[in-house]
Short mmCIF file of C-alpha atoms and ligand atoms in Angstrom, two decimals:
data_model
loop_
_atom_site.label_atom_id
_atom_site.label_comp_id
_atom_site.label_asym_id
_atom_site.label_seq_id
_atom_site.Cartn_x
_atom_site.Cartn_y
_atom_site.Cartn_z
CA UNK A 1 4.34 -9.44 17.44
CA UNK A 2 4.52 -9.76 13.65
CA UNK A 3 7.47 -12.26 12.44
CA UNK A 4 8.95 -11.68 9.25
CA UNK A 5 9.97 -15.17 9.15
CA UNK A 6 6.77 -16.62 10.33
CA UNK A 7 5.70 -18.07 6.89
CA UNK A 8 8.24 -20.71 8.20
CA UNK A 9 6.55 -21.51 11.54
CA UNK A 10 4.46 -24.35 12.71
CA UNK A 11 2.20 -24.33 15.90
CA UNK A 12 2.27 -27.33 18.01
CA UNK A 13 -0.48 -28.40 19.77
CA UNK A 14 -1.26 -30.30 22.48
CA UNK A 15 -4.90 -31.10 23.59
CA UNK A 16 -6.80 -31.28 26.77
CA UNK A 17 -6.09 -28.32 28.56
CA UNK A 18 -9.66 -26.01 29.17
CA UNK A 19 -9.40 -22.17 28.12
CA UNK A 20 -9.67 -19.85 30.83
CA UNK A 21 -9.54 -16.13 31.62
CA UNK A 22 -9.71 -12.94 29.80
CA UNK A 23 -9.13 -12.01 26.24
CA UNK A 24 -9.52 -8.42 25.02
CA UNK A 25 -10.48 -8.13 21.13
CA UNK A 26 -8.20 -6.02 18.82
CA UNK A 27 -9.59 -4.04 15.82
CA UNK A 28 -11.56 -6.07 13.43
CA UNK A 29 -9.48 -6.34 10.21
CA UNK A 30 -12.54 -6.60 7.92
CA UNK A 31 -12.80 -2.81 9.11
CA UNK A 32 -9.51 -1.41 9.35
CA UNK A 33 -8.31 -2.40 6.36
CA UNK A 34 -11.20 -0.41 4.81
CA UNK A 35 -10.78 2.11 6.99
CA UNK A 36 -6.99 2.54 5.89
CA UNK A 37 -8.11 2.25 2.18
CA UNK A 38 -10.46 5.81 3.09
CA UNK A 39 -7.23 7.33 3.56
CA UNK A 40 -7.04 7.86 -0.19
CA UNK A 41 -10.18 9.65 0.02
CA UNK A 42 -9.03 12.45 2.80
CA UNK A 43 -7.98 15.53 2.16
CA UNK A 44 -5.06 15.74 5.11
CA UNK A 45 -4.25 13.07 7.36
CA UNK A 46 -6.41 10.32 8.51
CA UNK A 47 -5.74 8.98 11.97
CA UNK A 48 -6.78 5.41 12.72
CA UNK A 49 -6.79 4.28 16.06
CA UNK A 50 -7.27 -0.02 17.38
CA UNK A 51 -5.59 -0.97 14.16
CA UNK A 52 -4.61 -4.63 14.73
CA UNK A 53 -1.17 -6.01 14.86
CA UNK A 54 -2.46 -8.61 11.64
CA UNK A 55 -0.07 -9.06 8.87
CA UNK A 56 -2.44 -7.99 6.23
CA UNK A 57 -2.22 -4.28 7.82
CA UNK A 58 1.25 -3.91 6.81
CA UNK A 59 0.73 -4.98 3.57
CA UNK A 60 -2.32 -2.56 3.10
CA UNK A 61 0.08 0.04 4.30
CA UNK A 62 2.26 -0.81 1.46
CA UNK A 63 0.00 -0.74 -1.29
CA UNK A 64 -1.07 3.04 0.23
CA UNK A 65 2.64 3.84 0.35
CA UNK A 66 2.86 2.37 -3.57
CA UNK A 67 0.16 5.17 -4.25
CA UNK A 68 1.90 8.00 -2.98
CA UNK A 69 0.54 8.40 0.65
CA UNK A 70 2.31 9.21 3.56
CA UNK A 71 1.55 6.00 5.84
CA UNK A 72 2.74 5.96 9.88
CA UNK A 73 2.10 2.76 11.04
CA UNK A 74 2.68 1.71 14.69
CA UNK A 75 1.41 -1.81 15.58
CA UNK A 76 3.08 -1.81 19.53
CA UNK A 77 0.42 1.20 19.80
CA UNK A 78 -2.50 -0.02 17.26
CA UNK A 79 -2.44 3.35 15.41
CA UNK A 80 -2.01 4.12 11.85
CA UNK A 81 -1.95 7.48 9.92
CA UNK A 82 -2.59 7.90 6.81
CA UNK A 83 -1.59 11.49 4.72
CA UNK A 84 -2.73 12.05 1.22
CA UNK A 85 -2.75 15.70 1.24
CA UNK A 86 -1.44 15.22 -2.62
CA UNK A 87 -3.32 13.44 -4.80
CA UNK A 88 -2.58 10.08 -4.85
CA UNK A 89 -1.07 7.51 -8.06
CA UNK A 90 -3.67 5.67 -9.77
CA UNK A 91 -1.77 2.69 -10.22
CA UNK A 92 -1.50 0.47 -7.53
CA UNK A 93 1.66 -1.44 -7.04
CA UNK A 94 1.16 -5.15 -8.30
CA UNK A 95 3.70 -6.98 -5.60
CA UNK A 96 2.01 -5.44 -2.51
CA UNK A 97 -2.07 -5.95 -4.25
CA UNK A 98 -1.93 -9.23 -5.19
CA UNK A 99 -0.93 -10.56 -1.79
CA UNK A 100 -4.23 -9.56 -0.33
CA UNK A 101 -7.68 -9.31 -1.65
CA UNK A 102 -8.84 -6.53 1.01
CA UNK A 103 -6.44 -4.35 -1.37
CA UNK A 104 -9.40 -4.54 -4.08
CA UNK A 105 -10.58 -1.79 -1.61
CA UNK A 106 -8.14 0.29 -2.84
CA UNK A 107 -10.72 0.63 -6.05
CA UNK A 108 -13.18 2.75 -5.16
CA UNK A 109 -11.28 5.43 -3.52
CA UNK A 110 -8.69 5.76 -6.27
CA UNK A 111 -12.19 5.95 -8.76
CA UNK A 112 -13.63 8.63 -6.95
CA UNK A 113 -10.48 11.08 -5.75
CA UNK A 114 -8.43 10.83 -9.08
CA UNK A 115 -11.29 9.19 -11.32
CA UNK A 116 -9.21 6.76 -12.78
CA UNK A 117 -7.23 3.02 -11.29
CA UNK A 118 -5.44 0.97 -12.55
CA UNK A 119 -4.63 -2.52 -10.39
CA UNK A 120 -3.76 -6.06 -10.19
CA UNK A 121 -6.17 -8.57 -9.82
CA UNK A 122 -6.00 -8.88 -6.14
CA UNK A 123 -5.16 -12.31 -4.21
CA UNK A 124 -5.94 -13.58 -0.75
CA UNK A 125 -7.68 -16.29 0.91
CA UNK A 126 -8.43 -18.97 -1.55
CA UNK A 127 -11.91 -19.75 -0.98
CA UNK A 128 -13.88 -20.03 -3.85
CA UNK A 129 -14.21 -17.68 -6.78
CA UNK A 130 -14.52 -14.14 -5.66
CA UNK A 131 -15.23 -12.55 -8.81
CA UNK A 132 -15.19 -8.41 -9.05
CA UNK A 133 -17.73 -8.39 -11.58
CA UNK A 134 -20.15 -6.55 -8.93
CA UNK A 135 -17.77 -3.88 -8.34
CA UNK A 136 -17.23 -2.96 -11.97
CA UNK A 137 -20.53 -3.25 -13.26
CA UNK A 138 -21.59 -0.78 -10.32
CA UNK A 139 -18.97 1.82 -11.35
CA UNK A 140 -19.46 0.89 -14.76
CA UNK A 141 -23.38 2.33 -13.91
CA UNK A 142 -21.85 5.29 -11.91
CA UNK A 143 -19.99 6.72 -15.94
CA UNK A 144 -16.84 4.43 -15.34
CA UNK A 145 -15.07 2.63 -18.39
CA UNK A 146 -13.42 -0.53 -17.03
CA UNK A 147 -10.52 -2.69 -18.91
CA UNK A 148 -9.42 -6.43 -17.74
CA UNK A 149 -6.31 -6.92 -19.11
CA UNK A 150 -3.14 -8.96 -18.03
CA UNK A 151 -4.46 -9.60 -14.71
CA UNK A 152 -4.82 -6.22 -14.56
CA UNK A 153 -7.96 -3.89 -13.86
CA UNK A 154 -8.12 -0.52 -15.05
CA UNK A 155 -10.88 1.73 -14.46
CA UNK A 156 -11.54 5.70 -15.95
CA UNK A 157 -14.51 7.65 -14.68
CA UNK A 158 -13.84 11.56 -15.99
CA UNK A 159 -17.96 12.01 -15.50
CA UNK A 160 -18.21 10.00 -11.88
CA UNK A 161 -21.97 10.62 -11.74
CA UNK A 162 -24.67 9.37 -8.85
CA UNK A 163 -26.63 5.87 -10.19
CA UNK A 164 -29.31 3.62 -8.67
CA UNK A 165 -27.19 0.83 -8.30
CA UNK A 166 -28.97 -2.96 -7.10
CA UNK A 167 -26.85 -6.09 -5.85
CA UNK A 168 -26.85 -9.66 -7.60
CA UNK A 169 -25.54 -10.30 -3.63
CA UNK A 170 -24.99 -8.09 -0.71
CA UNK A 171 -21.17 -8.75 -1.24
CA UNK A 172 -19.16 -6.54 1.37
CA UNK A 173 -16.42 -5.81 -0.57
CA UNK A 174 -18.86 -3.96 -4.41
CA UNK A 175 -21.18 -2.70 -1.62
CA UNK A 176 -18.03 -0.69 -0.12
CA UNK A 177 -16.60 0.03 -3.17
CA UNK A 178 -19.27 1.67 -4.58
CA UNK A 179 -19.73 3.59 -1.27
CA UNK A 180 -16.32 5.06 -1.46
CA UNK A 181 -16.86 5.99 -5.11
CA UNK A 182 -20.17 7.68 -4.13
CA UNK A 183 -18.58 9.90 -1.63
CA UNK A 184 -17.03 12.26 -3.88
CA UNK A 185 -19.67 11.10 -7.25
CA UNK A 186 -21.88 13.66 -8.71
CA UNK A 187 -25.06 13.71 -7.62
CA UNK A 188 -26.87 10.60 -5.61
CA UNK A 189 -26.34 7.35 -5.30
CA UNK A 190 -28.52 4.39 -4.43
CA UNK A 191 -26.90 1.02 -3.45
CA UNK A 192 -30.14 -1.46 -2.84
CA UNK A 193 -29.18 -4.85 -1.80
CA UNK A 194 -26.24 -3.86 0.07
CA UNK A 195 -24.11 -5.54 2.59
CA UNK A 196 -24.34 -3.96 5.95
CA UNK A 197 -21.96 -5.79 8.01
CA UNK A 198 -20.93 -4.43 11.30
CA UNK A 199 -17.48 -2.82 9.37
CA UNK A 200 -19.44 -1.93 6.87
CA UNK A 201 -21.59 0.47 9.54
CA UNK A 202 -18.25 1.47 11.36
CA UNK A 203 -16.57 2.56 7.50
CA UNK A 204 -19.75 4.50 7.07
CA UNK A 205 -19.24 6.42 10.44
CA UNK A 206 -15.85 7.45 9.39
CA UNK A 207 -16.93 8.96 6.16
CA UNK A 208 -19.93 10.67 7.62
CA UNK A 209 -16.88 11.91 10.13
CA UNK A 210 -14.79 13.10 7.35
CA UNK A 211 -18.34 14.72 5.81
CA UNK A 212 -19.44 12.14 3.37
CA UNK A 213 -23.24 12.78 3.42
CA UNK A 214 -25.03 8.92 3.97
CA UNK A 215 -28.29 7.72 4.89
CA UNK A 216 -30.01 4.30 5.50
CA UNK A 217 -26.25 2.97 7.69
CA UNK A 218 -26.86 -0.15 8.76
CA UNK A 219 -29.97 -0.91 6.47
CA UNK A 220 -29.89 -2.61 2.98
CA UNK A 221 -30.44 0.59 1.53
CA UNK A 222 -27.46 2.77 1.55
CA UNK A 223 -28.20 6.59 -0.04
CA UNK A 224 -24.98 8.76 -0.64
CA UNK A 225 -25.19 12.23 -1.61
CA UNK A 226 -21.55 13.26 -3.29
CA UNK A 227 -19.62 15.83 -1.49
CA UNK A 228 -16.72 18.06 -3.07
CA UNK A 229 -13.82 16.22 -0.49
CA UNK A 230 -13.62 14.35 2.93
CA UNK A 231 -12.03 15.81 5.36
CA UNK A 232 -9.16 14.50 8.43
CA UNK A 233 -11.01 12.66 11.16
CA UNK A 234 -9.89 10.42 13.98
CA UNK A 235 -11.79 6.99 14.46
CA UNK A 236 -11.39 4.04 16.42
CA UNK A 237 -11.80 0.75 14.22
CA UNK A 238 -14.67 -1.15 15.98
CA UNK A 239 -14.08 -4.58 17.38
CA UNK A 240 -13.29 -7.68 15.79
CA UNK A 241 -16.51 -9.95 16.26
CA UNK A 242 -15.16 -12.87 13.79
CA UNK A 243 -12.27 -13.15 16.74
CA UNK A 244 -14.49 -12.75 19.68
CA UNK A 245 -16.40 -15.93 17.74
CA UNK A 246 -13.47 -18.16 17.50
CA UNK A 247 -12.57 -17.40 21.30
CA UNK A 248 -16.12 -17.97 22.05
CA UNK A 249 -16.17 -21.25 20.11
CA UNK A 250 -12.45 -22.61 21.66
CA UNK A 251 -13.87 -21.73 25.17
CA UNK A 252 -17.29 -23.75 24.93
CA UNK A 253 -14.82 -26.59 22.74
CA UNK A 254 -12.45 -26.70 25.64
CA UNK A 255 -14.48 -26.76 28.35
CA UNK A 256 -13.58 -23.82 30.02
CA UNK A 257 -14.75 -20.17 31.11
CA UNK A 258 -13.48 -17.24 29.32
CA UNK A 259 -14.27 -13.61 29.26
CA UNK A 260 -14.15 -11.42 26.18
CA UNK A 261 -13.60 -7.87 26.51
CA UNK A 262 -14.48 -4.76 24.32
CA UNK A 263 -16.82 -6.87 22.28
CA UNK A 264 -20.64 -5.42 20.69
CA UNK A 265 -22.64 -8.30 21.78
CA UNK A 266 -24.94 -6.83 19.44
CA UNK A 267 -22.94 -7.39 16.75
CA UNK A 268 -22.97 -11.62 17.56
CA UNK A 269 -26.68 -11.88 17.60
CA UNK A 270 -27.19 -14.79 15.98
CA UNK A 271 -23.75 -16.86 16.58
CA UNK A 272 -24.62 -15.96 20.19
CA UNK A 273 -28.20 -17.70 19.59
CA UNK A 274 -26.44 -20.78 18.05
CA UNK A 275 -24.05 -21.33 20.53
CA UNK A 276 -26.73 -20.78 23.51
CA UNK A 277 -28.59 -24.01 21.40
CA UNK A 278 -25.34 -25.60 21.03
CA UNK A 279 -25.60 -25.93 25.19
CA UNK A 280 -23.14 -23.40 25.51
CA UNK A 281 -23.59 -20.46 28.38
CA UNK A 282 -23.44 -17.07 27.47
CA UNK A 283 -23.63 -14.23 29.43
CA UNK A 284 -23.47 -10.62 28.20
CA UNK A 285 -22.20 -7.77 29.52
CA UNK A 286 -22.85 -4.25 27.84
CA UNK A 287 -19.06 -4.54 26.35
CA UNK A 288 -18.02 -8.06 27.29
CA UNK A 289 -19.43 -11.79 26.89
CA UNK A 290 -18.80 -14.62 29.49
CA UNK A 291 -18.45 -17.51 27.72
CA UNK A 292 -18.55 -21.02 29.43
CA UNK A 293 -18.88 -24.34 28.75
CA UNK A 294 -22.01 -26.92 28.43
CA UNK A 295 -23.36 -30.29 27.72
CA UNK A 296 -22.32 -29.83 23.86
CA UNK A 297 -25.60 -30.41 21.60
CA UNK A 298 -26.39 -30.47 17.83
CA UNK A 299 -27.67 -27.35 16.11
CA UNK A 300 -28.19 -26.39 12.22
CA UNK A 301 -26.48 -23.52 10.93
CA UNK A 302 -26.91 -21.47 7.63
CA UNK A 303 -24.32 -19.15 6.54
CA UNK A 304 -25.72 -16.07 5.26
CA UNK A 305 -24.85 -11.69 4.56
CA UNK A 306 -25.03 -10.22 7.82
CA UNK A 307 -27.78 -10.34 9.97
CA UNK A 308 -27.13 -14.22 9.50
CA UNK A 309 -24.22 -16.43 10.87
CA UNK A 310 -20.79 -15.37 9.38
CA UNK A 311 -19.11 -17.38 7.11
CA UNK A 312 -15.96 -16.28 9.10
CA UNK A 313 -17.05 -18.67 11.60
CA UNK A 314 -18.11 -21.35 10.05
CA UNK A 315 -14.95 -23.51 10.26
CA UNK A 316 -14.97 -22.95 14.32
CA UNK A 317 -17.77 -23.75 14.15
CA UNK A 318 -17.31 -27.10 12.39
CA UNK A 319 -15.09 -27.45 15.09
CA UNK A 320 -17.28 -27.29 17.70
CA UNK A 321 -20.18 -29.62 16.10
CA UNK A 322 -17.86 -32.04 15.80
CA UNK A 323 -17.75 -32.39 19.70
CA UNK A 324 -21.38 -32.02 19.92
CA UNK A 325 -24.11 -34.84 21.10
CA UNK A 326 -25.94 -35.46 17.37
CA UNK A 327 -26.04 -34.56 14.08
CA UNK A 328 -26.21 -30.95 12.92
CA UNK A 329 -26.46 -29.80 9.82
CA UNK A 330 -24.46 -26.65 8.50
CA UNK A 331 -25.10 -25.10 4.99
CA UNK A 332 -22.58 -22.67 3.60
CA UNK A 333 -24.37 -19.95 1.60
CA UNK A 334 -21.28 -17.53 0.75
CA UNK A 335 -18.15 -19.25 -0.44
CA UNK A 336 -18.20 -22.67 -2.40
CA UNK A 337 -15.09 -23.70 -0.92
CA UNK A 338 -15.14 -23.10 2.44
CA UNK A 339 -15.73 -26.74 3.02
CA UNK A 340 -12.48 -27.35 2.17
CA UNK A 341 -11.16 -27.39 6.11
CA UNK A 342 -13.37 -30.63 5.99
CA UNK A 343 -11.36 -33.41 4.70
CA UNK A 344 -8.26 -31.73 7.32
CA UNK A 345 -11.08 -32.53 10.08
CA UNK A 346 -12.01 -35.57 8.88
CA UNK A 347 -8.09 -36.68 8.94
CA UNK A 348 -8.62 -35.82 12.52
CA UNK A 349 -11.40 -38.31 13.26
CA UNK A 350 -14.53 -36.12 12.53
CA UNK A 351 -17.35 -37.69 11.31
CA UNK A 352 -18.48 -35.14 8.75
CA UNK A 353 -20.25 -35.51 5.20
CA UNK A 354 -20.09 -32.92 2.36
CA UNK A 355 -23.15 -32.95 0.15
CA UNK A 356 -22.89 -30.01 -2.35
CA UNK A 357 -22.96 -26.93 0.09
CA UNK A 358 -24.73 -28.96 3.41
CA UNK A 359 -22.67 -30.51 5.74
CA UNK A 360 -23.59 -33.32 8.00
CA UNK A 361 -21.64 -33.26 11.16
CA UNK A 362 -22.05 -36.09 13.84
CA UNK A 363 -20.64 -35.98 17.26
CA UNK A 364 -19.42 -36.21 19.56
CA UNK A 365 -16.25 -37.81 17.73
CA UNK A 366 -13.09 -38.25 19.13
CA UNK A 367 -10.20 -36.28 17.67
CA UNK A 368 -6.41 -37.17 17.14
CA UNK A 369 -3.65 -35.47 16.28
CA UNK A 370 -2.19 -34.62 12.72
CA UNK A 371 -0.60 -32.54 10.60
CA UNK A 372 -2.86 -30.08 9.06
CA UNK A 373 -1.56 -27.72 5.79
CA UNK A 374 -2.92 -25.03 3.35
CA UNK A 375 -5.71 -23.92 5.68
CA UNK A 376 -7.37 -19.90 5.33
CA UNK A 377 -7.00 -18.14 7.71
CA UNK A 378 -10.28 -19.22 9.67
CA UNK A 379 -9.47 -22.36 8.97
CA UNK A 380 -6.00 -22.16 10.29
CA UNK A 381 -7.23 -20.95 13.46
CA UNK A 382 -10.49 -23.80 13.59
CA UNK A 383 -7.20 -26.24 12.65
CA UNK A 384 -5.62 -24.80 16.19
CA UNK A 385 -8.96 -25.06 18.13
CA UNK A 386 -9.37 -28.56 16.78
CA UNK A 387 -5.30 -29.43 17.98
CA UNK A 388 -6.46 -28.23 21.57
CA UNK A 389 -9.27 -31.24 21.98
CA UNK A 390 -7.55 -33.72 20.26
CA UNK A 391 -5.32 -36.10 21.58
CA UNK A 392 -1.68 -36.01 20.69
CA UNK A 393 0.18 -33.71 19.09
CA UNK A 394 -1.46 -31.27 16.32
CA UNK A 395 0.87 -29.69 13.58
CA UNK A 396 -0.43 -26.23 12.00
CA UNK A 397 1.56 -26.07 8.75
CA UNK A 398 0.93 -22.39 6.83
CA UNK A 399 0.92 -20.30 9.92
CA UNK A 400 1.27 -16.88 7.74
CA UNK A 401 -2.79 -17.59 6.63
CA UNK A 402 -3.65 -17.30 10.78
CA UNK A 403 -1.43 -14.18 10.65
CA UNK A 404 -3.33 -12.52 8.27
CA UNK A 405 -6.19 -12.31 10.71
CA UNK A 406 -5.65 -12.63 14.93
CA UNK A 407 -3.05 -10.35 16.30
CA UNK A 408 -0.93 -12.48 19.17
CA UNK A 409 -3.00 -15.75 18.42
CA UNK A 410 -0.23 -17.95 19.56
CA UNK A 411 0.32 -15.74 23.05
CA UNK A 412 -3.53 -15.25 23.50
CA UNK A 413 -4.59 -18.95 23.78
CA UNK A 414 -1.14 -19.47 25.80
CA UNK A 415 -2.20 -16.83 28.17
CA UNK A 416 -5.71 -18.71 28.64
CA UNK A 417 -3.96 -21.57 29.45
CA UNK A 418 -3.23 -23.75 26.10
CA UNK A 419 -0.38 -26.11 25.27
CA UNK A 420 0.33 -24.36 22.38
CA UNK A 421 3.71 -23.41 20.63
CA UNK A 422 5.09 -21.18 17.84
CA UNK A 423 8.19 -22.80 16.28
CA UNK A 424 10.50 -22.79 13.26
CA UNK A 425 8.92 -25.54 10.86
CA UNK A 426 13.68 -26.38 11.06
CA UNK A 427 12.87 -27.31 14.44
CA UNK A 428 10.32 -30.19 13.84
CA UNK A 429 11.92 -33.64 13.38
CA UNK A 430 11.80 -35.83 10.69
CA UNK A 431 8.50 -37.61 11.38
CA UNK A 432 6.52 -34.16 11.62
CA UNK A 433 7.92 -32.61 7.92
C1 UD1 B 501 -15.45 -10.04 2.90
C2 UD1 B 501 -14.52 -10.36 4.04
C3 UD1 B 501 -14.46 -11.86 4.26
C4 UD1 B 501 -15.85 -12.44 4.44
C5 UD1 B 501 -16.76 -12.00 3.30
C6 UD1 B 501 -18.20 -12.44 3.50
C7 UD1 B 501 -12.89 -8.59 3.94
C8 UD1 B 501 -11.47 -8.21 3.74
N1 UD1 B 501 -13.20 -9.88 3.74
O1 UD1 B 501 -14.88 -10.61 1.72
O2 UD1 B 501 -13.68 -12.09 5.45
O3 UD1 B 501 -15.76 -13.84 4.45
O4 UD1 B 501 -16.74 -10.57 3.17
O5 UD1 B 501 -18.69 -11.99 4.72
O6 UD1 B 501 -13.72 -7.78 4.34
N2 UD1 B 501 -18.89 -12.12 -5.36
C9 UD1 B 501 -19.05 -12.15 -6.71
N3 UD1 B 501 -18.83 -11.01 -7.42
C10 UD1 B 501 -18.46 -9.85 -6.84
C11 UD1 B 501 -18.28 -9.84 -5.44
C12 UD1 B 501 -18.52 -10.99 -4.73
O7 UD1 B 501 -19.38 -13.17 -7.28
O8 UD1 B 501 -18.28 -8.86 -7.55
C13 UD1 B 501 -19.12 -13.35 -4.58
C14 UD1 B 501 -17.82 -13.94 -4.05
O9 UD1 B 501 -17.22 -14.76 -4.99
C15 UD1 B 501 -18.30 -14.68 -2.84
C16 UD1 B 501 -19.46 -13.85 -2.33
O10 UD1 B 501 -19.87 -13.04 -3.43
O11 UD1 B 501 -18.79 -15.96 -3.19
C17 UD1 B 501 -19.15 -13.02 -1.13
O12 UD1 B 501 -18.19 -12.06 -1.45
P1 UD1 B 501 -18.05 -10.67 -0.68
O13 UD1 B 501 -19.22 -10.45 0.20
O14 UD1 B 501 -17.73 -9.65 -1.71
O15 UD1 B 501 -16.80 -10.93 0.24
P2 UD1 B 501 -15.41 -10.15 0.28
O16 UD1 B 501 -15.67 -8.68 0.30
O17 UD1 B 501 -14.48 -10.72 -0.71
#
């Protein structure tokens, strides 16, 4: 469960011990903290069901509470519920937003049930530059006046009208902003070039359950015809496939033979394809994937939008290369910085080179401990995957980032039979701080 002290933690890790057994997936957090953010949107009381026990979902529940909604949040049972039966604030509270960036999601919905926000420039994961300029040109298109001031955003839309709106980039987080505000728009909407990651799909479920009117789900076309309000629904947040990756990843790493439950193989297409070239044997179930290990081999990767291999995973994945007979190659199309994890790898004894964007990974290399610090939250959790094939003793410094995204990770890999431990960064001695 969630520590409040457990910016102050370290995990220990100790190498050589193969993953095996059963993990079941919670919620994915890149859909329910969306699906919390729809709360503004309904008219009565949202019930959200699989939310994961992740420390950005209390935070999300705090910027909703800073906006007026009634927020019941139970993370021993996974639910949430969400009440804005009165219309919610338009100005989101600055100390809750800026600690994550999945409160930018807050946008849309406060744009299209009060027409107006007014927000901090949200914070998060610091990969790259993550500009919002998508977002507010698209409601800037749909009759919204938008300010930047003081780190502050502040958007007024009295005539929220329809637009035919076209992506620079299928970015997830415009393409769902613009969704929410074309819910409860005048007229139609028309979002070409838009993201349609599997929480993206699952977000537009919900609002088609709460009677948002949407065609083209799934497809780069997304058509919304506004509706007059969205009603209470109950909806169970899909599956977290970024996690069922990394477990994936740490099993075929390790050595070992793991099964993950409630997964959509469907939804791991092509990460499935990579890792099945990567030597790696997977076998899927119609809810679960049995992953076990191989003769490691080289493969190229190219991070792309959905269809195309996550982003989210390419730091595992890094991982995993770097154990692999070879050289692959692995391009990172979405965030500049994500390579960033590299030079914590390479401290490690990984024999990786950074060109612009293209890495050049050559393995298998041996690994040894170290003490790894300031890592994302993938990151922090490739860091972990890396401690458990390297010899010695690894130090995860930062823990809170790995909080952020994989309820129990600490238990979990425990429970498949790691040498890993969650301690009080007090507790380490001298030669670790
Ligand atoms: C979401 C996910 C994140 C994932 C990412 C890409 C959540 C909470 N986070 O982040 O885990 O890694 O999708 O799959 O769902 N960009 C702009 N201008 C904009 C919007 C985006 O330049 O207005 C750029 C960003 O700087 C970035 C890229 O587009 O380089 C991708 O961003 P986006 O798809 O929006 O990702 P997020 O929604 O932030």
């Amino acid at each position: 469960m969630l520590d409040p002290t457990s910016s102050d933690d370290v995990f220990v890790v100790h190498g050589g011990a193969p993953l095996r057994g059963t993990v079941r997936l919670s919620g994915a957090k890149n859909s329910a903290l969306k699906l919390m953010a729809a709360g503004i949107l309904c008219d009565g009381v949202l019930e959200l069901r699989e939310v994961p026990a992740i420390a950005d979902v209390p935070v999300m529940a705090d910027v909703l509470r800073g906006l007026g909604l009634g927020v019941d949040l139970d993370l021993e049972a996974n639910t949430c519920k969400l009440d804005a039966s009165e219309e919610p604030d338009w100005h989101a509270p600055a100390d809750a937003v800026s600690r994550i960036r999945a409160s930018l999601s807050v946008l849309g919905p406060l744009v299209a049930r009060t027409r107006r926000a007014r927000l901090a420039l949200p914070g998060g994961d610091r990969i790259g530059a993550r500009g919002i300029d998508l977002h507010l040109r698209g409601l800037e298109a749909m009759g919204a006046t938008v300010w930047e001031r003081d780190g502050e955003v502040e958007v007024h839309a009295d005539d929220l009208h329809g637009a035919l709106l076209t992506l620079d980039f299928p970015s997830v987080g415009a393409t769902e902003n613009l969704l929410f505000a074309a819910t409860l728009a005048d007229g139609e909407t028309v979002i070409d070039n838009a993201a349609r990651e599997p929480e993206i799909q699952d977000l537009c479920r919900m609002l088609v359950a709460m009677g948002a009117t949407i065609e083209g789900i799934g497809s780069p076309t997304l058509s919304i015809e506004g509706v007059d309000r969205l009603r209470p629904t109950r909806w169970e947040t899909c599956p977290d496939r970024i996690e069922a990756g990394t477990y994936a990843m740490a099993a075929a790493l390790t050595g070992g033979d793991v099964v993950i439950e409630r997964v959509r193989p469907t939804d791991l297409t092509l990460p499935i394809i990579k890792l099945r070239a990567a030597g790696v044997v997977v076998e899927e179930g119609a809810d679960s994937l049995r992953v076990k290990a191989g003769e490691l081999e080289a493969v190229d990767v190219v991070t792309l939008p959905y269809p195309g291999f996550p982003t989210d995973l390419q730091p595992q994945l890094m991982v995993l290369l770097s154990q692999a007979a070879g050289t692959s190659r692995c391009t990172e199309n979405v965030f500049e910085s994500r390579f960033s994890f590299v030079e914590e790898l390479r401290r490690m004894g990984a024999d990786i080179d950074i060109d612009g964007h293209h890495a050049l990974i050559r393995g298998p290399a041996p690994l040894h401990g170290a003490t790894l610090t300031g890592l994302d939250v993938r990151a922090g959790a490739a860091g972990t995957m890396a401690g458990l094939v390297a010899s010695g003793e690894t130090i995860i410094r930062d823990v809170h980032h790995v909080d952020r995204g994989y309820a129990d990770w600490i238990p979990r890999l425990q429970a498949l039979g790691a040498d890993v431990r969650r301690v009080p960064a007090a507790q380490l001695g001298a030669a670790d701080a």
